[in-house]
XYZ file of C-alpha atoms in Angstrom:
138
model
C -0.074 -0.104 -0.073
C 2.784 2.190 0.863
C 4.466 1.690 -2.088
C 1.455 2.338 -4.521
C 0.853 5.717 -2.467
C 4.550 6.480 -3.159
C 4.173 5.891 -7.028
C 1.669 8.733 -7.384
C 3.096 11.713 -5.521
C 3.869 13.795 -8.406
C 0.109 13.644 -9.301
C -1.120 14.343 -5.836
C 1.023 17.457 -6.161
C -0.551 18.449 -9.249
C -3.951 18.194 -8.127
C -3.178 19.668 -4.758
C -1.973 22.803 -6.862
C -5.008 22.919 -8.964
C -7.231 22.347 -6.279
C -5.983 24.997 -3.529
C -4.270 27.706 -5.673
C -7.057 28.867 -7.617
C -9.430 29.902 -5.261
C -6.435 31.984 -3.565
C -6.198 34.105 -6.657
C -9.962 34.819 -7.033
C -10.509 32.947 -9.808
C -14.349 31.975 -10.262
C -15.469 28.699 -8.746
C -16.729 27.076 -12.258
C -13.334 27.948 -13.898
C -11.299 26.753 -11.250
C -13.089 23.816 -10.813
C -13.957 22.982 -14.467
C -10.961 24.015 -16.253
C -8.184 23.285 -13.751
C -9.500 20.688 -11.107
C -11.034 18.356 -13.994
C -8.638 18.784 -16.594
C -5.565 18.109 -14.431
C -7.756 14.830 -13.122
C -8.084 14.010 -16.826
C -4.366 14.649 -17.825
C -2.560 13.629 -14.774
C -4.348 10.490 -14.733
C -3.785 9.832 -18.339
C -0.024 10.227 -17.853
C -0.024 7.803 -15.118
C -1.765 5.393 -17.077
C 0.550 5.766 -20.200
C 3.676 5.312 -17.908
C 2.870 3.463 -14.813
C -0.436 1.206 -16.012
C -3.908 1.221 -14.397
C -4.210 1.853 -10.283
C -7.069 2.030 -8.616
C -6.004 3.710 -6.006
C -5.795 6.914 -7.908
C -9.284 7.937 -7.543
C -9.314 7.204 -3.770
C -6.400 9.712 -3.744
C -8.225 12.503 -5.342
C -11.001 12.339 -3.222
C -9.142 12.603 -0.002
C -7.058 15.337 -1.187
C -10.043 17.142 -2.685
C -12.218 16.616 0.540
C -10.348 19.584 2.356
C -10.742 21.758 -0.572
C -14.475 21.142 -0.632
C -14.558 21.955 3.026
C -12.526 25.366 2.917
C -12.951 27.057 -0.782
C -15.796 25.771 -2.188
C -19.186 25.785 -0.800
C -19.361 22.362 -0.094
C -20.200 21.255 -3.396
C -19.933 17.847 -2.818
C -20.615 16.848 -6.279
C -17.093 17.656 -7.101
C -15.700 14.633 -4.899
C -17.125 11.933 -7.365
C -16.735 13.911 -10.500
C -13.188 14.416 -10.097
C -12.674 10.836 -9.427
C -14.407 9.658 -12.164
C -12.497 11.689 -14.469
C -9.195 10.612 -12.799
C -10.147 7.207 -13.309
C -11.327 7.708 -16.746
C -7.825 9.142 -17.707
C -5.874 6.683 -15.970
C -8.111 3.979 -18.151
C -7.344 6.021 -21.233
C -3.423 6.174 -20.561
C -3.559 2.271 -19.663
C -4.945 1.692 -23.137
C -2.296 3.909 -24.577
C 0.327 2.004 -22.755
C -1.030 -1.282 -23.979
C -0.991 -0.008 -27.630
C 2.374 1.302 -27.253
C 3.421 -2.258 -25.692
C 1.689 -4.215 -28.691
C 3.493 -1.829 -30.991
C 7.200 -2.706 -29.660
C 6.064 -6.196 -29.425
C 6.896 -6.365 -25.771
C 3.950 -8.255 -25.122
C 3.859 -12.553 -26.412
C 0.749 -12.149 -28.810
C 0.769 -16.144 -28.681
C -0.243 -16.119 -25.243
C -3.944 -17.518 -24.465
C -4.928 -14.973 -22.050
C -3.587 -12.211 -23.445
C -5.389 -12.975 -26.917
C -8.540 -13.774 -24.971
C -8.461 -10.073 -23.131
C -9.041 -8.391 -26.405
C -11.457 -10.412 -27.962
C -15.284 -9.931 -27.826
C -16.766 -12.729 -25.746
C -17.535 -15.591 -27.763
C -14.935 -14.579 -30.632
C -12.094 -16.276 -29.270
C -11.644 -20.365 -29.383
C -8.140 -21.757 -28.799
C -6.513 -23.401 -31.834
C -6.412 -26.504 -29.808
C -10.207 -26.924 -29.110
C -10.992 -26.255 -32.880
C -12.545 -29.549 -34.085
C -12.313 -30.025 -37.774
C -15.288 -29.637 -39.657
C -16.840 -33.000 -40.546
C -17.869 -33.485 -43.887
C -19.456 -37.003 -44.128
C-alpha cells in the first residue's frame, strides 16, 4: 500500500496545486473547478496510466485530497468529489489503453499468449486452436 502511494506523489502534487491555488487568486468557482481541477484530473490520470499502468487507488487519492478543498474553499459542493474521481479514473483508463497499444507496437507482449489474446476478443469470438474441431464432411 505504501509503495502505491509513493508511486502517485507527482499526481497528488499537481492536484493539490489545481485545487488550492485558483481560489486563492480569486478565480471563479466554475473556472477553477471545471478547467483546472477536472482538466488536471484527466491529464494526470492519463499520464499515470501511460507510464505506470492502471491504478485503482488514484480516484481514492483524489477524493482524499479534494475533500479539504471542498470544505475550505468551495461552498460544500460535494458533487465535485465523485466527478473528479471519475474523471481521474477515466483518464487513467485511457492512459492504460495507450500503454497497451505502445506495448503491442514494440512487441513487448507475447501475442501468442492465450490469456492476452482472450483479453482483446469480444466475448464468444475466441476459440483456442487446440479446441477447434475439424469440420466433418460425411
